[in-house]
mmCIF file of C-alpha atoms and ligand atoms in Angstrom:
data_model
loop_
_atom_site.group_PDB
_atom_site.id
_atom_site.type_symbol
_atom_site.label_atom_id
_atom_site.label_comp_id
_atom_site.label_asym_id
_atom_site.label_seq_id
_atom_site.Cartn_x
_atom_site.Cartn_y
_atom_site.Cartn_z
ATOM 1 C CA UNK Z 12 0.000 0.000 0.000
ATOM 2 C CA UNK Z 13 1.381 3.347 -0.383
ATOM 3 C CA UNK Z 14 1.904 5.777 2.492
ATOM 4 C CA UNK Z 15 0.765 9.503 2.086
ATOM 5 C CA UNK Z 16 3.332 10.968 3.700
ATOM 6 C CA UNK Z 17 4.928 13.448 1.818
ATOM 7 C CA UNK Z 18 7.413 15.001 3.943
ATOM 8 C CA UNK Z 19 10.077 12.154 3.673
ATOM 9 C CA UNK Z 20 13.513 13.684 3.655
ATOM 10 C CA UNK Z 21 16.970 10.939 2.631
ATOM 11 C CA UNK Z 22 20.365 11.515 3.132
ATOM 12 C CA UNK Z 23 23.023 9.285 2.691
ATOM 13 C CA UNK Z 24 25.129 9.820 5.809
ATOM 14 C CA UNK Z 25 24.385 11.303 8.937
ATOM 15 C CA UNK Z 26 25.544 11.165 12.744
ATOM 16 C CA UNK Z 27 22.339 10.100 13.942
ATOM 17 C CA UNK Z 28 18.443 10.668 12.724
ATOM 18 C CA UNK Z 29 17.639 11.551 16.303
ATOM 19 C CA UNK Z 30 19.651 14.516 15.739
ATOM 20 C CA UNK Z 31 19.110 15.411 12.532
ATOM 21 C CA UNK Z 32 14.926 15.027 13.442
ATOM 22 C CA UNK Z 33 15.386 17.693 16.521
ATOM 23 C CA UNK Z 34 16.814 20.030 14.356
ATOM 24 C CA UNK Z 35 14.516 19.442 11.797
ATOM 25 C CA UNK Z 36 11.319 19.569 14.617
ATOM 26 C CA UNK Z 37 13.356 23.082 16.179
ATOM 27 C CA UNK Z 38 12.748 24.626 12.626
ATOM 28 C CA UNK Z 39 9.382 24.021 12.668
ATOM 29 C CA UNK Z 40 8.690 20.461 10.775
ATOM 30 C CA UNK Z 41 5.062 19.477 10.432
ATOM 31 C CA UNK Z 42 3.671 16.154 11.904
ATOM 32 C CA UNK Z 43 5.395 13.201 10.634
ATOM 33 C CA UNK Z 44 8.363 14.333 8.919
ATOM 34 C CA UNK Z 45 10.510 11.312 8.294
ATOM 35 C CA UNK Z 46 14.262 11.550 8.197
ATOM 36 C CA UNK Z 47 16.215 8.545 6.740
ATOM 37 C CA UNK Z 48 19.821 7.970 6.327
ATOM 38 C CA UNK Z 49 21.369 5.206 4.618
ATOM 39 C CA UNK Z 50 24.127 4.762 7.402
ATOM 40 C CA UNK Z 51 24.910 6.718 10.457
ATOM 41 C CA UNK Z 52 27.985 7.635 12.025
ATOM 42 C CA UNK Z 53 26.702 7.893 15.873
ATOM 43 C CA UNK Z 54 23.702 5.884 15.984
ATOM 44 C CA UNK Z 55 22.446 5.639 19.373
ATOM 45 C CA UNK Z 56 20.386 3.164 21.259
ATOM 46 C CA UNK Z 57 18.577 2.916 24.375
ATOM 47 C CA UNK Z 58 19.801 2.723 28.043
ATOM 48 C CA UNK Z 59 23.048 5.332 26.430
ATOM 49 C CA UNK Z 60 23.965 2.237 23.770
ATOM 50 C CA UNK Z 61 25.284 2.654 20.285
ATOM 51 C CA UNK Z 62 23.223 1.458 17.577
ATOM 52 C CA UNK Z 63 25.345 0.052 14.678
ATOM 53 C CA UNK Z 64 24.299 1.517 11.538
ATOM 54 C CA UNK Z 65 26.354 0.185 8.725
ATOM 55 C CA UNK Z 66 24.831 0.948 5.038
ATOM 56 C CA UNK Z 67 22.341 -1.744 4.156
ATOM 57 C CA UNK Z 68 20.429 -0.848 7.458
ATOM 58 C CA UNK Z 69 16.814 1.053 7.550
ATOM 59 C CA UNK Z 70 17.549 3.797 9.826
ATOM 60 C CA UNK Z 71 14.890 6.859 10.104
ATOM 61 C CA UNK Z 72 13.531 8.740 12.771
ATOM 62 C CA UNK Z 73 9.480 9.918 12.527
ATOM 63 C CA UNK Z 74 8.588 13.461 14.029
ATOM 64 C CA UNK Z 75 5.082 12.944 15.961
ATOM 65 C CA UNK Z 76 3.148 16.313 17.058
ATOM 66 C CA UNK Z 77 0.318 14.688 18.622
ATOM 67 C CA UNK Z 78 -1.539 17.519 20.347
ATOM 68 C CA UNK Z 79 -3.903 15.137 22.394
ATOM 69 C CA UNK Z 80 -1.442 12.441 23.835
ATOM 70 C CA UNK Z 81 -0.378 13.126 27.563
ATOM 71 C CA UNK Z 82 3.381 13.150 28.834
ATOM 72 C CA UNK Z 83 2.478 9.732 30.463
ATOM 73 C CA UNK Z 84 1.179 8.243 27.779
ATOM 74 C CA UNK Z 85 4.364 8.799 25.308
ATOM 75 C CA UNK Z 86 6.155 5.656 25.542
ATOM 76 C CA UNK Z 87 2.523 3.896 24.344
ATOM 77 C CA UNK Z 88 3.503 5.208 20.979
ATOM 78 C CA UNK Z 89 6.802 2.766 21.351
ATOM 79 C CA UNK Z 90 3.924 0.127 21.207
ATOM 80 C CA UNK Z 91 2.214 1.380 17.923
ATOM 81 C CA UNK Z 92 5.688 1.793 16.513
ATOM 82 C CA UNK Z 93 6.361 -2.161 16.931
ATOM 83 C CA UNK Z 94 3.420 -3.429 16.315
ATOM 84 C CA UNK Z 95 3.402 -1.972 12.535
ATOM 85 C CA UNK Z 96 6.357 -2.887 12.108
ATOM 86 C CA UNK Z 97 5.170 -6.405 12.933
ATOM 87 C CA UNK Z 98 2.526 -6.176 10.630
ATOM 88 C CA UNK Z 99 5.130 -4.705 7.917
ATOM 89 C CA UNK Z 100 6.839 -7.830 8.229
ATOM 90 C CA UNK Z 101 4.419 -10.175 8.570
ATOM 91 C CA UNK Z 102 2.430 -8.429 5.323
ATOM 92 C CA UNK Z 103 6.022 -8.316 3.231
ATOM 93 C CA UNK Z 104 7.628 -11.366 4.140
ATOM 94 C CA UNK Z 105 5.442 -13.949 5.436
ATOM 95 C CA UNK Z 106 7.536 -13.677 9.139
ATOM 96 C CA UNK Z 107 5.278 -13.945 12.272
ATOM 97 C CA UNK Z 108 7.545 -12.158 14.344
ATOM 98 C CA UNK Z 109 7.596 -11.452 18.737
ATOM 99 C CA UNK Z 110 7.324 -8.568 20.243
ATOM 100 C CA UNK Z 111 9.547 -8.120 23.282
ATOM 101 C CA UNK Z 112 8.330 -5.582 26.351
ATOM 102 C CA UNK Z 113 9.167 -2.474 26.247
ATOM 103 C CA UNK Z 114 9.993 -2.634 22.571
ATOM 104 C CA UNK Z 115 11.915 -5.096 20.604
ATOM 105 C CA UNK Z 116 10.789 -6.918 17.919
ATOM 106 C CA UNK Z 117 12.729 -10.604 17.834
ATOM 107 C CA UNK Z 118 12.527 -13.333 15.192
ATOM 108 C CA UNK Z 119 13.126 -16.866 15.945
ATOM 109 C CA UNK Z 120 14.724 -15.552 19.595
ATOM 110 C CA UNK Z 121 16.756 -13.009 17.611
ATOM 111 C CA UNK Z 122 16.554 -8.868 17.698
ATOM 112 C CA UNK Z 123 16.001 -7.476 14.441
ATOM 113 C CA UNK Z 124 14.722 -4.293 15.099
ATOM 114 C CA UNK Z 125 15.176 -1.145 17.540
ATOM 115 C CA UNK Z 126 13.142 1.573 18.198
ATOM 116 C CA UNK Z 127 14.065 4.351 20.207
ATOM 117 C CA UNK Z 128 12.005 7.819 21.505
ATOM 118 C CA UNK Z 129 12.806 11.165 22.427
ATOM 119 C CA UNK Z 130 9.991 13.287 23.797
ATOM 120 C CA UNK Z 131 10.261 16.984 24.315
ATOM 121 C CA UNK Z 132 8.280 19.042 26.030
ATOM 122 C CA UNK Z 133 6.814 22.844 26.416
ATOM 123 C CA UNK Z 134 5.530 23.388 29.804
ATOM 124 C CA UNK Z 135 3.337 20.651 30.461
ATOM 125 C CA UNK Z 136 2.770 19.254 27.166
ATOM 126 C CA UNK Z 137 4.234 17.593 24.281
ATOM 127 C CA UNK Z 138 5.649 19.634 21.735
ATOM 128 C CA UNK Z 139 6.765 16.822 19.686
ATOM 129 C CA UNK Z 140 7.688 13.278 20.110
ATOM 130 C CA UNK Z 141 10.703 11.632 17.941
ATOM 131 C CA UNK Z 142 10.211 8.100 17.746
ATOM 132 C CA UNK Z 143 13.778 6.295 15.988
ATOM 133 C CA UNK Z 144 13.552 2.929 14.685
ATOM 134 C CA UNK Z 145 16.624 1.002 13.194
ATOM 135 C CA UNK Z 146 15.662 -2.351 11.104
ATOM 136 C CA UNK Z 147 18.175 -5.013 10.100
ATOM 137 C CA UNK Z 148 17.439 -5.416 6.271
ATOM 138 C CA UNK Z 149 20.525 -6.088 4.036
ATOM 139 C CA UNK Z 150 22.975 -5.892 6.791
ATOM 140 C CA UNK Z 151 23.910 -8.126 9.344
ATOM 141 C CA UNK Z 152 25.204 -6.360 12.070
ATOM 142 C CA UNK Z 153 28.215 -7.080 14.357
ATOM 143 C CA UNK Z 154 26.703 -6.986 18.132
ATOM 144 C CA UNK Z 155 28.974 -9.211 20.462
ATOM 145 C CA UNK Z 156 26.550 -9.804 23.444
ATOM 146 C CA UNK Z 157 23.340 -9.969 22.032
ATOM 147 C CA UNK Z 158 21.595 -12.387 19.343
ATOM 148 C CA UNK Z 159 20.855 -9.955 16.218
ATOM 149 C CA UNK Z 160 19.567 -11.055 12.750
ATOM 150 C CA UNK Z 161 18.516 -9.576 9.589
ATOM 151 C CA UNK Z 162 15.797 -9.394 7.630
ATOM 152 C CA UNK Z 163 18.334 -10.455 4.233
ATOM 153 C CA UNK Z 164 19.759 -13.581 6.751
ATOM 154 C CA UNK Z 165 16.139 -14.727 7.124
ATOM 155 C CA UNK Z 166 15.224 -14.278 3.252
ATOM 156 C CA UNK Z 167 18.714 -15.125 1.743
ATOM 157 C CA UNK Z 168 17.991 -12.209 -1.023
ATOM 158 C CA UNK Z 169 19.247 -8.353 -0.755
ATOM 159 C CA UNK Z 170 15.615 -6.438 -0.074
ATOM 160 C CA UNK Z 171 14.012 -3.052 -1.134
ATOM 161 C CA UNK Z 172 14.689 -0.874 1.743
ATOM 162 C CA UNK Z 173 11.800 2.065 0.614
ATOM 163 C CA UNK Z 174 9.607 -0.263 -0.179
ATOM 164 C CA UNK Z 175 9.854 -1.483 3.583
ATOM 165 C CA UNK Z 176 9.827 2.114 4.609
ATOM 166 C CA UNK Z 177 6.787 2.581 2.746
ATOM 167 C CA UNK Z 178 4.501 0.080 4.029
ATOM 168 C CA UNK Z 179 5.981 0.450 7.320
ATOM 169 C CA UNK Z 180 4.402 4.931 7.344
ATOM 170 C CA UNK Z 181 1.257 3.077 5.707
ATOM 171 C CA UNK Z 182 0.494 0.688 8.501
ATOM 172 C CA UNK Z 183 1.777 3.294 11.281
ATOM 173 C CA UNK Z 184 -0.512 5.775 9.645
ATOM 174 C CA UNK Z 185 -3.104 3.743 10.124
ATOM 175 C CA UNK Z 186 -3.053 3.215 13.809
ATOM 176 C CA UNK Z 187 -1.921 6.543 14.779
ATOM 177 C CA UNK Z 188 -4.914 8.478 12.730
ATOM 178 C CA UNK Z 189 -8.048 6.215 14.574
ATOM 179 C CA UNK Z 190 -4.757 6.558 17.970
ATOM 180 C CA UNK Z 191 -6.796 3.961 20.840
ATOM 181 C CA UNK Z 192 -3.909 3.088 22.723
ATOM 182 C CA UNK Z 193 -5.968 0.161 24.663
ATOM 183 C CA UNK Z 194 -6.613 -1.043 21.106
ATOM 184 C CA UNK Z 195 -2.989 -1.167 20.403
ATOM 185 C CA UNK Z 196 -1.750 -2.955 23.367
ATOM 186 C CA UNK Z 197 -4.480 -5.598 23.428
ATOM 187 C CA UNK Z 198 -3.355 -6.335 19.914
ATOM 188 C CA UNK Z 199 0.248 -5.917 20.755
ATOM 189 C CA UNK Z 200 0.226 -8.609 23.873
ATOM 190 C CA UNK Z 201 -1.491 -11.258 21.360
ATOM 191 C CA UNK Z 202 1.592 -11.054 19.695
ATOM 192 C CA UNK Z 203 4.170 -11.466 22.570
ATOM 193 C CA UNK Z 204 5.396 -14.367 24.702
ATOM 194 C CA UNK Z 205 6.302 -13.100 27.527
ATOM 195 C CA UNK Z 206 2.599 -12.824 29.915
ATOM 196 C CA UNK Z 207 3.057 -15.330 32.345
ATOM 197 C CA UNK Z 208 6.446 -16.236 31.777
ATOM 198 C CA UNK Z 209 9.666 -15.984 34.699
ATOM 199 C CA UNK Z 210 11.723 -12.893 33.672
ATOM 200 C CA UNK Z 211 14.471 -10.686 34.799
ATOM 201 C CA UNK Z 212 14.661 -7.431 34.389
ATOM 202 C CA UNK Z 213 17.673 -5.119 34.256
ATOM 203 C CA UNK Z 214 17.310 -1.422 35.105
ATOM 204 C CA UNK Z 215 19.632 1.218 35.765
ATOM 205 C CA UNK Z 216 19.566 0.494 39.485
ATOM 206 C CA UNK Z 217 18.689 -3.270 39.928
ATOM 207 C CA UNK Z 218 17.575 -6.817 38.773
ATOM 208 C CA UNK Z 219 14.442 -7.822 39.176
ATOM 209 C CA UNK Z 220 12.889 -11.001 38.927
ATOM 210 C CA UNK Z 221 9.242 -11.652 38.662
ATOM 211 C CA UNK Z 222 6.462 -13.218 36.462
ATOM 212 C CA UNK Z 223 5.134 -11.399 33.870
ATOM 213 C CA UNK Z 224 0.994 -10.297 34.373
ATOM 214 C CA UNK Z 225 0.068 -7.173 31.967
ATOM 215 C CA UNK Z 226 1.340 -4.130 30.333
ATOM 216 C CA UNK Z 227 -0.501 -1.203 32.073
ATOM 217 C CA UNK Z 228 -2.199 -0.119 29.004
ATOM 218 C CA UNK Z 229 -2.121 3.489 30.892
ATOM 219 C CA UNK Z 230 1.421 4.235 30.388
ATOM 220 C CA UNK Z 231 2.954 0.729 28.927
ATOM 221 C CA UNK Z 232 4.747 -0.023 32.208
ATOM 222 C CA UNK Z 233 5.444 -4.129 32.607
ATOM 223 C CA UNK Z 234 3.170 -5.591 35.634
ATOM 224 C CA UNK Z 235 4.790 -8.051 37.758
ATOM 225 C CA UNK Z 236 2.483 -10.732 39.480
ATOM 226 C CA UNK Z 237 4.752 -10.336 42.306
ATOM 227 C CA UNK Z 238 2.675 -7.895 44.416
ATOM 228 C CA UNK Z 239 1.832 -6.042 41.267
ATOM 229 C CA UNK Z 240 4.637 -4.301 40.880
ATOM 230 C CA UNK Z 241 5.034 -1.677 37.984
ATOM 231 C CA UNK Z 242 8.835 -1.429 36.000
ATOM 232 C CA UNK Z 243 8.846 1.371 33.913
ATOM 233 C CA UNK Z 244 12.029 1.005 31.692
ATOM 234 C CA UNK Z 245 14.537 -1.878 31.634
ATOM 235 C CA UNK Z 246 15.978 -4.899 29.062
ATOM 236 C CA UNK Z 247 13.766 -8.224 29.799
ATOM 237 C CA UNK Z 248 14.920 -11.749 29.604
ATOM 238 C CA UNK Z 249 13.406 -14.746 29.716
ATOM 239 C CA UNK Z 250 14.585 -16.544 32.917
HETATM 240 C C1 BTN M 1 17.510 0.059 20.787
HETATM 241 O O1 BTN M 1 18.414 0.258 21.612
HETATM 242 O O2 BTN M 1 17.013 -1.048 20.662
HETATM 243 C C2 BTN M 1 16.993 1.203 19.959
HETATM 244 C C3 BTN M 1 17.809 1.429 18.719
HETATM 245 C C4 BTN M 1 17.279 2.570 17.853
HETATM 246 C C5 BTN M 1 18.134 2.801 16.625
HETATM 247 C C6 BTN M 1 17.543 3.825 15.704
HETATM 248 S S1 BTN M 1 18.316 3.834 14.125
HETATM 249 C C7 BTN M 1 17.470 5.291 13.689
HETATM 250 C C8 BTN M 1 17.479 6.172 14.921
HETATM 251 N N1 BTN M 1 18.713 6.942 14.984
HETATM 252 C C9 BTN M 1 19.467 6.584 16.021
HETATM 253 O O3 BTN M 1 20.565 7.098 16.311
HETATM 254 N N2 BTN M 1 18.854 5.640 16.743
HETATM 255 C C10 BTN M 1 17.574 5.269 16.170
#
């Protein structure tokens, strides 16, 4: 399907689209604006890790200005932002993949995708919210400690990287124009294996083990069934 956004801005190098995308929101971009870059030079994870961004790679960061979504609610959209891409993958490729709390998207146990958010604010509200995702597509990137694939790996041909791009706005579009976050997460937890399962988490501060119950479809916090307890942020692994 084709996507009407029209404010889609390439480039072949850049340091990171995070950056690029603040300076682009500073001067006054409209609602998704899409910067893409076919490598970058300082791409950045989450948790302060770098996000390797060889050429090959479908790196672009989407500027939200949602007028209506609360400061609480932002990291919901990191739950949209996977789940199309799930359904970009699933429509393109025939891959069923898992999505991983808070937002990784894994196939066959391995991370293929990335997506990362920035949120700034004016007083009280959001002014805009910069969500970065970074797909494996004809690459297959060099991460020591953690199982990566690609989408080339799984489908042993090189792949059209705007054509992913394309249906990927398309299927975001979608959810974000008819936006019902408790919509998004019901669908989202059909497609995860994780509720109910033993997992430890890894924050900042601590380790935390617990079962899996819910995703608080409030604010997209994990929900322990260990006294209920909320984790707002951390890497999750199956225990
Ligand atoms: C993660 O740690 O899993 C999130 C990785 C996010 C990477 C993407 S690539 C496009 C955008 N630009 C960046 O510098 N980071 C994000």
């Amino acid at each position: 399907m084709q996507t009407n956004i029209k404010n889609i801005h390439f480039f072949k190098k850049l340091n990171s689209t995070m950056d690029k995308a603040r300076e682009f929101a500073k001067n006054g971009a409209p609602n998704f604006t899409v910067i893409v870059s076919e490598e970058q030079l300082e791409g950045r994870g989450r948790l302060k890790r770098v996000w390797e961004s060889k050429k090959g790679g479908l790196y672009f960061t989407v500027i939200l200005r949602l007028e209506d979504i609360k400061i609480k609610e932002a990291p919901l959209m990191n739950f949209a932002v996977s789940l199309a891409l799930y359904k970009t993958i699933e429509k393109l490729f025939n891959i069923k993949a898992e999505l991983k709390w808070p937002n990784d998207i894994l196939i066959e146990g391995e991370k293929i995708c990335g997506i990362l958010s920035e949120t700034f604010l004016k007083g009280s509200k959001i002014e805009y919210l910069n969500i970065g995702i970074g797909l494996n597509v004809n690459n297959i990137p060099n991460v020591e400690d953690k199982k990566t694939t690609s989408l080339t790996k799984l489908k042993k041909e090189k792949l059209n990287l705007k054509t992913i791009l394309n249906e990927f706005l398309y299927e975001f579009e979608k959810l974000i124009q008819n936006l019902d976050f408790k919509k998004i997460i019901k669908e989202w937890k059909e497609k995860t294996f994780f509720l109910n399962k033993k997992v430890k988490i890894i924050t900042f501060k601590e380790e935390i083990v617990g079962t899996v119950k819910d995703i608080d479809e409030s604010d997209g916090s994990l929900i322990l069934k260990e006294n209920n307890r909320k984790i707002a942020y951390g890497d999750m692994f199956l225990c």
